[in-house]
CSV table of C-alpha atoms and ligand atoms in Angstrom, one decimal:
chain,number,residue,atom,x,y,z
A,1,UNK,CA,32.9,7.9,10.6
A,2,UNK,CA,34.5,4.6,9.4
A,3,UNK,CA,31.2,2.7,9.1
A,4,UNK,CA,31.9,1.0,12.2
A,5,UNK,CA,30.5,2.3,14.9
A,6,UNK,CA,30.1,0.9,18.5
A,7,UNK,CA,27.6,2.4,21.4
A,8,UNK,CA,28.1,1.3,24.6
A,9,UNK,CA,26.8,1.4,28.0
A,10,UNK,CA,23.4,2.7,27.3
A,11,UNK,CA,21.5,2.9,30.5
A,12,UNK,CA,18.6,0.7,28.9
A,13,UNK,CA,19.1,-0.7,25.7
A,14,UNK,CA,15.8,-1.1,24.3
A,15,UNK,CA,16.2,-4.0,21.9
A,16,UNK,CA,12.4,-5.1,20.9
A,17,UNK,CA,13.9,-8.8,19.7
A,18,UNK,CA,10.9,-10.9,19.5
A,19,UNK,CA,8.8,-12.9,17.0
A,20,UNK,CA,9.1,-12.1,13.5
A,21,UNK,CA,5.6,-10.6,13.4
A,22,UNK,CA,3.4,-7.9,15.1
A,23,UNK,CA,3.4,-8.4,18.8
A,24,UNK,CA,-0.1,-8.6,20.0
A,25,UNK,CA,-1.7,-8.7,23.8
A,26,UNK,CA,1.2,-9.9,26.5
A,27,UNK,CA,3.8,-9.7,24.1
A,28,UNK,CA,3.1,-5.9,23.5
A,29,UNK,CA,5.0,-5.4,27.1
A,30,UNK,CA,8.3,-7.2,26.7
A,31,UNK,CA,10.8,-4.8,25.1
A,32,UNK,CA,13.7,-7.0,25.4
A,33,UNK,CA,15.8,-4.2,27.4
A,34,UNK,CA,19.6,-5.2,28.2
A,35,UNK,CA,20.9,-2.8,31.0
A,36,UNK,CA,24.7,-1.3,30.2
A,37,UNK,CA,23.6,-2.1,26.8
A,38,UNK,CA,26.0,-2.2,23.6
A,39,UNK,CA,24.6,-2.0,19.8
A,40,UNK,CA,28.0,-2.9,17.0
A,41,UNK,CA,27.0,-1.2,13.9
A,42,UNK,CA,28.7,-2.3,10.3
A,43,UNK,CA,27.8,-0.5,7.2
A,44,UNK,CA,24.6,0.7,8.2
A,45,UNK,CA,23.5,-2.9,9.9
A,46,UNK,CA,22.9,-3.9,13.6
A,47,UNK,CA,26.5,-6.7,13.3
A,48,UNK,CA,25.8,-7.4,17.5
A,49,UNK,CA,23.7,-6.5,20.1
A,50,UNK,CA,24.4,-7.2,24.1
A,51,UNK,CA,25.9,-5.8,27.1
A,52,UNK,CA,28.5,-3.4,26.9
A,53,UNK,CA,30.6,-6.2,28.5
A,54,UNK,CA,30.0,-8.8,25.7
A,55,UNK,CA,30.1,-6.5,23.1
A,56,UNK,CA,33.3,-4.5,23.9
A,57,UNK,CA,35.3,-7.7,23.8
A,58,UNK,CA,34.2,-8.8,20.8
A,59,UNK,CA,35.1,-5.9,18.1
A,60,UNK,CA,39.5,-5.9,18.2
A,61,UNK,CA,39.6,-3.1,14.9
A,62,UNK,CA,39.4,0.5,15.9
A,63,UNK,CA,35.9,2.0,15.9
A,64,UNK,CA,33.9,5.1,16.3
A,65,UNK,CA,32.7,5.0,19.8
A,66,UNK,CA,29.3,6.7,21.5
A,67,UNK,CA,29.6,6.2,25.2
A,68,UNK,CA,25.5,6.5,25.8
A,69,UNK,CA,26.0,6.2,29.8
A,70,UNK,CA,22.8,7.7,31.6
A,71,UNK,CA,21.0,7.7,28.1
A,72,UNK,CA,18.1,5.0,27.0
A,73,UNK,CA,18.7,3.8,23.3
A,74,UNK,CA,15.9,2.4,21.2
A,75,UNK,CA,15.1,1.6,18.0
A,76,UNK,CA,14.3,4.7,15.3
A,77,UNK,CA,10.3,5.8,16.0
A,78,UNK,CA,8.3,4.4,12.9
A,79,UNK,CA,5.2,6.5,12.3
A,80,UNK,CA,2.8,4.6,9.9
A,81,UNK,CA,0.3,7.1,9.4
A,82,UNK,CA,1.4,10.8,8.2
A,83,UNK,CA,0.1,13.7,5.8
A,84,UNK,CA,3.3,16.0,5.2
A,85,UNK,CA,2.8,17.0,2.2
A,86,UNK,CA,0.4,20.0,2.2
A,87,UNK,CA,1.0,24.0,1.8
A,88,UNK,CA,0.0,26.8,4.2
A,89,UNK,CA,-1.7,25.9,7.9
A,90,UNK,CA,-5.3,25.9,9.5
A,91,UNK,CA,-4.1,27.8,12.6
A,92,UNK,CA,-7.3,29.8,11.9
A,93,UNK,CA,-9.5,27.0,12.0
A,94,UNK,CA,-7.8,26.3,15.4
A,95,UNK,CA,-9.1,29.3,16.4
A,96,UNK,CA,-12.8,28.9,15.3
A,97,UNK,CA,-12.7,25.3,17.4
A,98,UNK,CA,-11.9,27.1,20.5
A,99,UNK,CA,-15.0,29.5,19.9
A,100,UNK,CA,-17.3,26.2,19.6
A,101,UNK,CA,-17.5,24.9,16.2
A,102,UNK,CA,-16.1,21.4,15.4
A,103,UNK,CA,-14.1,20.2,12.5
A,104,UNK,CA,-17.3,18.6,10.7
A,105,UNK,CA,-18.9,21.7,11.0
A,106,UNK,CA,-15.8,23.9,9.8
A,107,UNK,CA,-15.7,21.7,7.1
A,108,UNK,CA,-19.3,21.6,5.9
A,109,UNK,CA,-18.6,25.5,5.5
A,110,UNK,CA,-15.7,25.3,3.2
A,111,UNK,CA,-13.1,25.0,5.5
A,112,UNK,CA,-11.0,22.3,6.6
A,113,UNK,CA,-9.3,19.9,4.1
A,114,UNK,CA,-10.7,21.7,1.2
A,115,UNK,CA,-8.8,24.9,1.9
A,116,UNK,CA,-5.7,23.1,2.5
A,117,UNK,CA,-6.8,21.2,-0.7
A,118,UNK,CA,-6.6,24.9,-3.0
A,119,UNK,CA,-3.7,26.0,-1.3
A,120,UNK,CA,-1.5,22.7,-2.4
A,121,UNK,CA,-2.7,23.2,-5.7
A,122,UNK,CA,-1.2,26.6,-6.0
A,123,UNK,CA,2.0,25.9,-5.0
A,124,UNK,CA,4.3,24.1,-7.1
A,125,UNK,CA,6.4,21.2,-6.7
A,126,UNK,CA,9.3,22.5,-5.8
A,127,UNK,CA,7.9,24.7,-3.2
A,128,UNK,CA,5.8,22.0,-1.6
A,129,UNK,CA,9.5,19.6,-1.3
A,130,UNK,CA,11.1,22.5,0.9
A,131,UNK,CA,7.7,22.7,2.7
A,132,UNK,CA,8.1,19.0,3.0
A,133,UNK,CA,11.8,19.1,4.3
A,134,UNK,CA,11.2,21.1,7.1
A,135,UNK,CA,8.5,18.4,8.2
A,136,UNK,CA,10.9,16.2,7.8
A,137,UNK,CA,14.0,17.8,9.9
A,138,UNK,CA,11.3,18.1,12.7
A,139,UNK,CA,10.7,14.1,12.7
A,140,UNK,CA,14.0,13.3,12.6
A,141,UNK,CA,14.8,15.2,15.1
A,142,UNK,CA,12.0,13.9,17.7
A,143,UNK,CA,13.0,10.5,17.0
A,144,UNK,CA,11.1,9.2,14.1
A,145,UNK,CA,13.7,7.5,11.4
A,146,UNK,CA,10.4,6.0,9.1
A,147,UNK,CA,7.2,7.7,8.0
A,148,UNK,CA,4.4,6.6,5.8
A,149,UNK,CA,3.8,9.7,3.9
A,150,UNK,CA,-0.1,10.4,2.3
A,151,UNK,CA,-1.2,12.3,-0.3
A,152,UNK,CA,-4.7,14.0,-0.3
A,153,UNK,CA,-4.4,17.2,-0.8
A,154,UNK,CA,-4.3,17.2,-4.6
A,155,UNK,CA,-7.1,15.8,-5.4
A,156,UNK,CA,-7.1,15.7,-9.2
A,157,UNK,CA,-4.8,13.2,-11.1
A,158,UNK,CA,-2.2,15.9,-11.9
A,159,UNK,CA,-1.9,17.2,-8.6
A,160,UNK,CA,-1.7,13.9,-6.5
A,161,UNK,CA,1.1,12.8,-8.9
A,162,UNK,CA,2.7,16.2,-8.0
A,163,UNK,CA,2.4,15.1,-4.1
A,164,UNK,CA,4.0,11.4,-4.8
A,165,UNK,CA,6.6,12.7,-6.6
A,166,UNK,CA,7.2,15.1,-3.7
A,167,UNK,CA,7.3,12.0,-1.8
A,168,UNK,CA,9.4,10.2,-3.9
A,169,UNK,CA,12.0,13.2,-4.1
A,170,UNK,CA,12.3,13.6,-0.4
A,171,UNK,CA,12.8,10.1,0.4
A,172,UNK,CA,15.5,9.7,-2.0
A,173,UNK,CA,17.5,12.9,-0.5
A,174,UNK,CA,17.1,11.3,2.8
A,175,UNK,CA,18.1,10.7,5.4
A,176,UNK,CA,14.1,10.4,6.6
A,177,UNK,CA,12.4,7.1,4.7
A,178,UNK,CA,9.3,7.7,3.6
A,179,UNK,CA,6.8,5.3,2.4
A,180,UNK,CA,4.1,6.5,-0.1
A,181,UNK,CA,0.2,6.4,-0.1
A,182,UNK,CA,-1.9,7.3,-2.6
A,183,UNK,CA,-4.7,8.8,-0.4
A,184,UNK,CA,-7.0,10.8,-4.0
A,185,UNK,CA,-10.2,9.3,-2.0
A,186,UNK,CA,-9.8,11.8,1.0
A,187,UNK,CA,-12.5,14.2,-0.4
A,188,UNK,CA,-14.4,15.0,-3.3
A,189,UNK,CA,-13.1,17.6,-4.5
A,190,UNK,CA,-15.5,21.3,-5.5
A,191,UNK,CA,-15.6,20.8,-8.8
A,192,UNK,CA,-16.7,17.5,-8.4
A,193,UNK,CA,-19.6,18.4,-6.0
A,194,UNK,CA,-22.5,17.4,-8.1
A,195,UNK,CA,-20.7,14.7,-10.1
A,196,UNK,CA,-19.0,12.4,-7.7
A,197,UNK,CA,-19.0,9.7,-9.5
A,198,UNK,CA,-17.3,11.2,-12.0
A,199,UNK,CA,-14.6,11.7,-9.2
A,200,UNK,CA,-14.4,8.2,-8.4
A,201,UNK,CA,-14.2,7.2,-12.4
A,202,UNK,CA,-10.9,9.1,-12.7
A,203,UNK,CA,-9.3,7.5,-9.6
A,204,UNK,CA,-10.5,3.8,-10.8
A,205,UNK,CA,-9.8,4.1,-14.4
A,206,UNK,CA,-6.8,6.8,-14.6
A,207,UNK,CA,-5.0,7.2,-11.7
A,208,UNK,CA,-4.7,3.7,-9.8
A,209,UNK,CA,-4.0,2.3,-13.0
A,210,UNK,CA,-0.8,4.6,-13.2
A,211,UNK,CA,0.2,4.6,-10.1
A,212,UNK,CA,0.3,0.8,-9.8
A,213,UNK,CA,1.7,0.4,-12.8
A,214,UNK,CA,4.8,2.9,-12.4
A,215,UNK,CA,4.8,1.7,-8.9
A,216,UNK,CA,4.5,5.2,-7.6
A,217,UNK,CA,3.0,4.3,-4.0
A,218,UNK,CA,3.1,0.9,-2.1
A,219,UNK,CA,-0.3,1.6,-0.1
A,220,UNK,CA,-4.0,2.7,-1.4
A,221,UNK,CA,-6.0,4.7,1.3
A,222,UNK,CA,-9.4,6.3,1.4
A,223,UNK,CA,-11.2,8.4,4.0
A,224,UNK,CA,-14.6,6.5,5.2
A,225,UNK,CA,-16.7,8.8,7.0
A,226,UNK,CA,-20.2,11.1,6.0
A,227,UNK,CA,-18.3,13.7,4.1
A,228,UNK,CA,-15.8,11.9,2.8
A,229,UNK,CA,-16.7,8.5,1.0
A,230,UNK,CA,-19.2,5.5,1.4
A,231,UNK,CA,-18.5,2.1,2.5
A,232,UNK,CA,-19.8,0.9,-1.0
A,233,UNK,CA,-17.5,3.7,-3.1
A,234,UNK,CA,-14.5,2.7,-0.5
A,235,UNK,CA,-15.3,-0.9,-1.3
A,236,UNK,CA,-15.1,-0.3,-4.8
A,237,UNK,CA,-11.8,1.9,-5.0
A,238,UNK,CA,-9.8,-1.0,-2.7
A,239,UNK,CA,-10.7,-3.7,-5.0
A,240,UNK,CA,-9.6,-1.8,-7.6
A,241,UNK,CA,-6.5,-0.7,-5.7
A,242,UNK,CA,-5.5,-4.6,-5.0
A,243,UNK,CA,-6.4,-5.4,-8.5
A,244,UNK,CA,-3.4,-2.5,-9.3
A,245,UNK,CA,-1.3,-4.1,-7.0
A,246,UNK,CA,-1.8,-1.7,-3.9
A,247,UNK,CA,-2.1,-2.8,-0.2
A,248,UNK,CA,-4.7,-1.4,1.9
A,249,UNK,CA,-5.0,1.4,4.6
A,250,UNK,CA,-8.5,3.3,5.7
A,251,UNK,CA,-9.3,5.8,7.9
A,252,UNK,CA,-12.3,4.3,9.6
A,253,UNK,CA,-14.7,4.8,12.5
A,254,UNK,CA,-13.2,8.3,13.1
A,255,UNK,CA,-16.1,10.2,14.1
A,256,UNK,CA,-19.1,7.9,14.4
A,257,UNK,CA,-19.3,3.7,14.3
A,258,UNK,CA,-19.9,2.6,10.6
A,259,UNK,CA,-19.1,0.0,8.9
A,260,UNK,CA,-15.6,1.0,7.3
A,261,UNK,CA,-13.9,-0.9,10.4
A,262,UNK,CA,-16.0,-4.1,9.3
A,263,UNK,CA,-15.0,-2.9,5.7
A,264,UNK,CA,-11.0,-3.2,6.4
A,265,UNK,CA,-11.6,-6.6,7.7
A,266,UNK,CA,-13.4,-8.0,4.7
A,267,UNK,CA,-11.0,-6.6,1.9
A,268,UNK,CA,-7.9,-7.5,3.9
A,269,UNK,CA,-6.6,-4.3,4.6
A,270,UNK,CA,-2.9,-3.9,6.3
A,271,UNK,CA,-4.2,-1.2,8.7
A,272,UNK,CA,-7.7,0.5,9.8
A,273,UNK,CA,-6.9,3.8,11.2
A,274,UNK,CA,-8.3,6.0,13.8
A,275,UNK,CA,-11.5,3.3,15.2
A,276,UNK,CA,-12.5,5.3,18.1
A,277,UNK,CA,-16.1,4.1,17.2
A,278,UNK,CA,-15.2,0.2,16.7
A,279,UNK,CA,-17.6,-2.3,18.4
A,280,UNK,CA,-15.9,-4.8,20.6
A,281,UNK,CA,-16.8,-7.7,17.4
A,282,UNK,CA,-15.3,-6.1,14.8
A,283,UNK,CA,-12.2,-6.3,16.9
A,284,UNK,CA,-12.2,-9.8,16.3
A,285,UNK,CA,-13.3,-9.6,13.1
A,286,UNK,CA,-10.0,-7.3,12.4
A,287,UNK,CA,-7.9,-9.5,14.4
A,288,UNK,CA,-8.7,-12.8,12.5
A,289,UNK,CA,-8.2,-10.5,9.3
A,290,UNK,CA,-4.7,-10.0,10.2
A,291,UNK,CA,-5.4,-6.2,10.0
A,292,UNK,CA,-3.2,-3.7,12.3
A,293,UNK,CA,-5.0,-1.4,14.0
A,294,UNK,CA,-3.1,2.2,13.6
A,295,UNK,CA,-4.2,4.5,16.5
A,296,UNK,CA,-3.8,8.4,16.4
A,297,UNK,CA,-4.7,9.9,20.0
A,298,UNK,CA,-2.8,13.0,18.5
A,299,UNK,CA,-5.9,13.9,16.4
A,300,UNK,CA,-8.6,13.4,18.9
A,301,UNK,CA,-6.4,15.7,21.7
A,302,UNK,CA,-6.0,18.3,19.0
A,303,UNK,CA,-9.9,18.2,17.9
A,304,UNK,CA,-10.6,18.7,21.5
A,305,UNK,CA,-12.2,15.1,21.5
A,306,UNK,CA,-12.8,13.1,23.8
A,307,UNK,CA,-13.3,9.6,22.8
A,308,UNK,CA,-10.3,7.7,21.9
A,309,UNK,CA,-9.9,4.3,20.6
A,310,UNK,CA,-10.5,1.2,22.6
A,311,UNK,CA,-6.6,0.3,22.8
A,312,UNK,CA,-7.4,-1.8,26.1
A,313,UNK,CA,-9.9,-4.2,24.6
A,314,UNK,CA,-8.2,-4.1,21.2
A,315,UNK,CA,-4.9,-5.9,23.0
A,316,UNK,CA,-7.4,-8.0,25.3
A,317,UNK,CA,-8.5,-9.5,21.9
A,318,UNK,CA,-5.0,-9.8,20.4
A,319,UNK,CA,-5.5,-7.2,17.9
A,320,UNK,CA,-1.9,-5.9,17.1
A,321,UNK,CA,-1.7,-2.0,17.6
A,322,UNK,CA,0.6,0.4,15.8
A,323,UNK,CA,0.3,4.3,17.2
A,324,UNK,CA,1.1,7.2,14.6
A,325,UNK,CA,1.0,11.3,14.7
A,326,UNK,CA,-1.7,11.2,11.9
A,327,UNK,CA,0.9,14.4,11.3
A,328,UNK,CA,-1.2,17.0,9.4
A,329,UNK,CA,-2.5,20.5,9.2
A,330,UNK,CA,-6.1,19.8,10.2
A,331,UNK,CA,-6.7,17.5,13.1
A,332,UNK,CA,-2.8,16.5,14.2
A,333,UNK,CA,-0.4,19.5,13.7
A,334,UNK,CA,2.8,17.3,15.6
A,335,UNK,CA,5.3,15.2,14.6
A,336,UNK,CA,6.2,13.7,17.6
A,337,UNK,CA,5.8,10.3,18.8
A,338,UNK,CA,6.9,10.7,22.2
A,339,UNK,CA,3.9,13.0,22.3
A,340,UNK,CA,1.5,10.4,20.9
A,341,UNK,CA,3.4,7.6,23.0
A,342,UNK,CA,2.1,10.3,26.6
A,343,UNK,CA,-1.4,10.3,25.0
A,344,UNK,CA,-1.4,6.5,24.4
A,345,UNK,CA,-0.3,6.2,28.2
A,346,UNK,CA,-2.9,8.9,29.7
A,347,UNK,CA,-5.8,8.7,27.6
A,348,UNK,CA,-6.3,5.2,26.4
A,349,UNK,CA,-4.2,3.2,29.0
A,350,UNK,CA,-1.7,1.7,27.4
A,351,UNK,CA,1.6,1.0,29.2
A,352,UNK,CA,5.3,2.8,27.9
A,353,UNK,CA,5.8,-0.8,27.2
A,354,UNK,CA,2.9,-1.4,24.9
A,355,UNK,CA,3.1,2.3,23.3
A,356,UNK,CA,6.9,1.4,23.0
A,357,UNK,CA,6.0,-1.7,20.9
A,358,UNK,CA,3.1,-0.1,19.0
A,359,UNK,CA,5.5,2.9,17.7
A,360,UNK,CA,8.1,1.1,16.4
A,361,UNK,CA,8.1,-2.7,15.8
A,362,UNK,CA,4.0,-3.3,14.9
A,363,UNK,CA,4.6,0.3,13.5
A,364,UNK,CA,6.9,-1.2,10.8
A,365,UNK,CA,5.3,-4.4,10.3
A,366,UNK,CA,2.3,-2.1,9.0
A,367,UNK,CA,4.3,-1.0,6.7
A,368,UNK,CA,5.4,-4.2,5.8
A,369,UNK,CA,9.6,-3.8,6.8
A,370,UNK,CA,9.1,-5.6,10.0
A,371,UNK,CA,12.8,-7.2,9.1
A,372,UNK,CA,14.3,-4.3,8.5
A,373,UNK,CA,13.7,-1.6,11.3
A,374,UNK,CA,11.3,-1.3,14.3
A,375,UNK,CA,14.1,-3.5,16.5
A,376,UNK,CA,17.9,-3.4,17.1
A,377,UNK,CA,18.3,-6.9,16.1
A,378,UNK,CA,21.2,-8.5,14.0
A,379,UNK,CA,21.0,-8.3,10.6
A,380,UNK,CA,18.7,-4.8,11.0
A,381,UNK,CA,19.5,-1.3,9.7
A,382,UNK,CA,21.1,0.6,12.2
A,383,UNK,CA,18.2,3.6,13.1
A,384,UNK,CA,18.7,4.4,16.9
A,385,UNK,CA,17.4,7.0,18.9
A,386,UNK,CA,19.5,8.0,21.8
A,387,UNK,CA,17.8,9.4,24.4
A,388,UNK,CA,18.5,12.2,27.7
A,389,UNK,CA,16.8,10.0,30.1
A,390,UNK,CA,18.1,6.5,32.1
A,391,UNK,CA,14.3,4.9,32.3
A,392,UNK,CA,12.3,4.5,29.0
A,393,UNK,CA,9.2,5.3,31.2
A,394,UNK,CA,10.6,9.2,31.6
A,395,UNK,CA,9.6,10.0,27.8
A,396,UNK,CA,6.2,9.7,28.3
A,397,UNK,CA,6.0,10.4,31.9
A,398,UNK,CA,8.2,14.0,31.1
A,399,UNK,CA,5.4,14.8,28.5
A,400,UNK,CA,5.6,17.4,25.3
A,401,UNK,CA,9.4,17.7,25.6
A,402,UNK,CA,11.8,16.4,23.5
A,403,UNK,CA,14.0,13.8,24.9
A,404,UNK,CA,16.1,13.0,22.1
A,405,UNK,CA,20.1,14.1,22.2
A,406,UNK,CA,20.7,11.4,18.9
A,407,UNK,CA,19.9,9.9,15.8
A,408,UNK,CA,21.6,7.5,14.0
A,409,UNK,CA,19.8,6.8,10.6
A,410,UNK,CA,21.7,3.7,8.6
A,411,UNK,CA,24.1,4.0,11.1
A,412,UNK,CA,25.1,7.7,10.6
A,413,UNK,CA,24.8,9.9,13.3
A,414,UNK,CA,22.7,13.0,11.4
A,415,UNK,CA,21.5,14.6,14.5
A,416,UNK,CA,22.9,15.4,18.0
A,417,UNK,CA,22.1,17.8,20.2
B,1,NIG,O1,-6.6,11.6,9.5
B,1,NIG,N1,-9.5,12.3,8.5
B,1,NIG,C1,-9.0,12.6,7.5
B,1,NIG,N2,-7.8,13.0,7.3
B,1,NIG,C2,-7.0,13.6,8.3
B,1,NIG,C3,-7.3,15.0,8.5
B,1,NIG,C4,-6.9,15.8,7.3
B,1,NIG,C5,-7.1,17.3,7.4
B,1,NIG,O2,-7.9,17.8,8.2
B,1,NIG,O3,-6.5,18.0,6.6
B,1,NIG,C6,-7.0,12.8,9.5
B,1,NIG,O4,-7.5,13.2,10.6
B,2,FE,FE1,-5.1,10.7,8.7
C-alpha cells in the first residue's frame, strides 16, 4: 500500500462527526451517516470524508482503492472496559452456574477470580503475551481497533507489574491499542485473608507510587462490591491514585445498590462501570460529575442475570453512555462488540444508533482519545471497520455473527476476510 488509500461507495458511511465531547441524550442517535460514502486516508489519518462523488474528484495521484459497495463502514469499535490478560478459563464454573449456583457463591467457595488469580501467577510473562495475542487477533477481527486492557489477576506487586508489562508489550507490537489499568484492588488476595489492610498498604505505599511514577498505566480501578473492597478502602486507594497521577474507573453497583456509584461521582471518576443497581439520583449526581457511565450487558447475559443497567433513564438524564465486553474469563468470555451492541438493543433498549455512539465515540472519550479515534473525521487516525451488510441496523439485528469482512487499523488494511 502507498499510504494513500481511498474507500469509496460504502453503502452507509457511518461518520459519527459531532461535538468534540461525549454525546449524551438526543445526540446519542445522530451518526452522521453519508450514503455512497468515501473516507481519503493519508499516512494513517482521515485527509477527507464525503460522498464517493466529492471525494473521487478531489484526489488526482494514484491510490489504493477499496470499492466498499453493499458494505457499511464505521469507525474502529473502542471497548473501554476489558480484562485480557489472564491464564487458563472458568468453563467449569460455567458449568456449576447452569446446575444453580451463582458467581458470588462460586466465589465464596474458592472459585471464581481467585483461581484465575493462581493460575496467572504460574504462568510467566512470556506465556501470558501469546495468551494475550490470541485475545487480541479475536478483537481485531470482530471490529474493535482500541481496548482498555485491566490487570487483576496478579494481585501482588510483582505480578501486576508482570500483567502491565504484558500490556505494555502487546500494545507496542500492535496493530491492537491497548490502554492500561492498574486494577491490584480487584480482590484481596489468600494470603492476605486476615490482614487486608496489609493488602491495601502495599497498593497505597508501593505499587501506585511506581506505577505513576514510571507511568506504567493511565487509569486506576478498583472492584466495589461485598467481596471485593469497601466504599471507604476504594475511597482511600482513588485519592491516592489521583495523588499518583492516575484517572479514575470503578466497577460499581454490579450486584446490589451501594454507594460506589455515589463514590465515582464524588472523586471525579472518568467512568463507573457496570451500575445495574444505580438509583435514578445518582444518575444526576454522575452526570453533573462529568462521569461516563460504561455498560457491560455482556456480563449480566453470561451470569445468567437478569437485571441490566438503566441505559433508558441514564440518556433521559443526559448521562453519556459508553458500552464495553467487560472481556474476561469469569462473567464475560466475548470479545465482541457487535454482540454487546444486540444486548444493548434487546435487553436495555437502546437504539443501533445510541449503541453505535456508546461503542465507539463516548467509548473513546472514556478513555480520554476522543480526538483521535471513535469518528472518521478529518484530522483522525484512520481505524475503519468494513462491514458485509448495507444497513448499520443488520449488525445487531443479525445477532452473534460476525459481520466484519475489514479492518483498517492506522490506515492499514490488517484484516480481510
Ligand atoms: O467486571 N467484577 C469484577 N471483575 C470482572 C469479573 C472478573 C472475573 O470474574 O474474573 C467483571 O465482571
Ligand atoms: Fe470488569
Amino acid at each position: 500500500m502507498s499510504g494513500k488509500l481511498l474507500i469509496t461507495h460504502a453503502a452507509q458511511l457511518i461518520t459519527l462527526a459531532g461535538p468534540k465531547r461525549p454525546r449524551a441524550g438526543a445526540e446519542m442517535s445522530d451518526l452522521a451517516v453519508i450514503e455512497d460514502g468515501a473516507v481519503y486516508i493519508e499516512d494513517g489519518r482521515i485527509a477527507a470524508v464525503g460522498t464517493t462523488d466529492s471525494l473521487g474528484r478531489a484526489s488526482g495521484q494514484p491510490v489504493d482503492v477499496i470499492d466498499a459497495s453493499g458494505m457499511v463502514v464505521a469507525p474502529g469499535f473502542v471497548d473501554p472496559h476489558t480484562h485480557p490478560v489472564f491464564a487458563g478459563t472458568r468453563t467449569d464454573e460455567y458449568e456449576w452456574r447452569a446446575s444453580g449456583l451463582s458467581y458470588q457463591e462460586i466465589a465464596a467457595r474458592g472459585g471464581g477470580i481467585r483461581s484465575t488469580v493462581e493460575r496467572t501467577r504460574a504462568t510467566t510473562e512470556d506465556e501470558l503475551l501469546e495468551i494475550a495475542r490470541k485475545y487480541a487477533r479475536w478483537f481485531l477481527r470482530h471490529g474493535t481497533t482500541t481496548v482498555e486492557a485491566k490487570t487483576g489477576y496478579g494481585l501482588s506487586l510483582e505480578a501486576e507489574l508482570k500483567l502491565l508489562r504484558v500490556i505494555h508489550r502487546l500494545h507496542q507490537e500492535g496493530p491492537l491499542e491497548l490502554v492500561p489499568t492498574l486494577l491490584a484492588a480487584h480482590i484481596v488476595p489468600d494470603e492476605f485473608r486476615d490482614r487486608r489492610d496489609q493488602y491495601l498498604k502495599m497498593i497505597l505505599q508501593d505499587l501506585l507510587p511506581i506505577v505513576g511514577r514510571q507511568k506504567l498505566a493511565e487509569y486506576h480501578d478498583v472492584f466495589c462490591e461485598e467481596g471485593a473492597f469497601t466504599e471507604s478502602e476504594a475511597r482511600a486507594l482513588m485519592a491516592r491514585a489521583k495523588e499518583v497521577g492516575l484517572r479514575l474507573r470503578i466497577h460499581a453497583n454490579q450486584f446490589s445498590p451501594s454507594g460506589a456509584a455515589r463514590l465515582a461521582a464524588e472523586m471525579g471518576a472518568i467512568t463507573a462501570d457496570h451500575l445495574e443497581y444505580v438509583d435514578t439520583e445518582t444518575i444526576g449526581k454522575l452526570r453533573d460529575a462529568g462521569t461516563i457511565a460504561v455498560l457491560l450487558p455482556g456480563a449480566v447475559v453470561h451470569l445468567g442475570l437478569h437485571r441490566y443497567a438503566p441505559a433508558r433513564e441514564m440518556i433521559r438524564q443526559g448521562l453519556p453512555i459508553a458500552l464495553a465486553t467487560d472481556f474476561n474469563p469469569g462473567s464475560s468470555p466475548t470479545p465482541n462488540m457487535q454482540m454487546i451492541l444486540s444486548l444493548a438493543c434487546t435487553q436495555m433498549d437502546l437504539t443501533p444508533a445510541e449503541a453505535f455512539t456508546a461503542a465507539t465515540i463516548n467509548a473513546a472519550y472514556s478513555l480520554h482519545r476522543g480526538h483521535l479515534i471513535g469518528s472518521l473525521e478529518v484530522g483522525k487516525q484512520a481505524d475503519v471497520i468494513l462491514f458485509d451488510c448495507r444497513d448499520y441496523r443488520e449488525i445487531p439485528y443479525y445477532y452473534g455473527m460476525n459481520h466484519v469482512s475489514g479492518v483498517i487499523k492506522k490506515g492499514m488494511l490488517i484484516y480481510s476476510k
